Amino acid sequence: NAGVTQTPKFQVLKTGQSMTLQCAQDMNHNSMYWYRQDPGMGLRLIYYSASEGTTDKGEVPNGYNVSRLNKREFSLRLESAAPSQTSVYFCASSDNYALSYEQYFGPGTRLTVT
Amino acid sequence: GENVGLHLPTLSVQEGDNSIINCAYSNSASDYFIWYKQESGKGPQFIIDIRSNMDKRQGQRVTVLLNKTVKHLSLQIAATQPGDSAVYFCAEWGNQGGKLIFGQGTELSVKP
């Protein structure tokens, strides 16, 4: 099992450019999440998908869109990148069954917007 | 609003000593808590979890203590090793609609 995979690992964008961050999990998890992590800070939830076919806003959704393509894949799109979106982006997945809400994280995408 | 926070942003310990990382939470309805470890350049990794009907849970070299009276969570690491150097996050799950809420993190530095 690869767990949670993310592409790309690094990306540099110019202000106004768009891009899509890809995430896939092979653990048959129902729920998937996108977080951003700024230097010296914790994880802030951007969007999440509790199950295939549903998406909901998290704490910091402005400037982002998501697509739950199928049960395995959850993508994050920046339509018009801004320097404030320079961050490390983590995708996570979880099963959310009664005994555990553990989220499994990908390795992250390091995005710089100039 | 409800949040999870950490008392100490940095902690430096000697190799072999025990480490204690603290976390305060304010949502009394939270019923599940997790500790994550994040090494530099990597995603967070699960360490240990605890449900609100427990006050202590032990893993390999780690123990999590939950004090619901004062809404306090701690992670104890026994015989701390250089490989334990990382940022540690607590997270809570409650009535926030299917989401984990993460604290800001504590950086643990282990001196050889």
Short mmCIF file of C-alpha atoms in Angstrom, two decimals, chain A residues 33 35 37 40-43 45 48 57-58 90 96-108 110, chain B residues 31-32 34 36 38 40-46 49 51 87 89 93 96-100 102-105:
data_model
loop_
_atom_site.label_atom_id
_atom_site.label_comp_id
_atom_site.label_asym_id
_atom_site.label_seq_id
_atom_site.Cartn_x
_atom_site.Cartn_y
_atom_site.Cartn_z
CA TYR A 33 -9.07 16.33 3.64
CA TYR A 35 -4.86 21.21 4.91
CA GLN A 37 0.55 24.48 7.00
CA GLY A 40 5.74 27.49 12.64
CA MET A 41 2.01 26.86 12.62
CA GLY A 42 -0.37 24.01 12.87
CA LEU A 43 -2.60 22.53 10.22
CA LEU A 45 -8.36 22.70 7.18
CA TYR A 48 -12.90 18.11 3.30
CA LYS A 57 -15.60 24.03 3.55
CA GLY A 58 -13.10 24.01 6.33
CA PHE A 90 -1.19 18.20 3.01
CA ASN A 96 -13.94 7.59 10.71
CA TYR A 97 -15.28 4.44 12.24
CA ALA A 98 -16.36 4.25 15.83
CA LEU A 99 -13.00 3.39 17.36
CA SER A 100 -10.68 5.73 15.49
CA TYR A 101 -10.72 9.02 13.65
CA GLU A 102 -7.05 8.77 12.77
CA GLN A 103 -6.12 10.65 9.64
CA TYR A 104 -3.34 9.40 7.39
CA PHE A 105 -1.31 12.14 5.77
CA GLY A 106 0.51 12.42 2.49
CA PRO A 107 4.07 13.80 2.19
CA GLY A 108 2.91 17.29 1.26
CA ARG A 110 5.44 22.72 -1.14
CA ASP B 31 -14.61 12.83 22.78
CA TYR B 32 -11.50 11.71 20.93
CA ILE B 34 -4.86 12.18 18.85
CA TYR B 36 0.76 13.35 15.85
CA GLN B 38 5.80 15.62 12.31
CA SER B 40 11.00 18.04 9.18
CA GLY B 41 9.82 17.89 5.58
CA LYS B 42 7.28 15.15 6.20
CA GLY B 43 3.58 14.79 6.83
CA PRO B 44 2.22 14.21 10.34
CA GLN B 45 2.32 10.64 11.62
CA PHE B 46 -0.05 9.13 14.15
CA ASP B 49 -5.01 8.28 20.51
CA ARG B 51 -11.11 8.44 23.88
CA VAL B 87 6.99 18.85 16.11
CA PHE B 89 0.53 18.16 17.52
CA TRP B 93 -12.53 15.32 17.44
CA GLN B 96 -17.29 20.08 14.76
CA GLY B 97 -18.93 18.20 11.96
CA GLY B 98 -16.51 15.46 11.00
CA LYS B 99 -13.24 17.29 11.46
CA LEU B 100 -10.13 17.03 13.55
CA PHE B 102 -5.30 20.65 15.45
CA GLY B 103 -3.30 22.59 17.98
CA GLN B 104 -0.34 24.76 16.98
CA GLY B 105 2.34 22.20 17.82
#
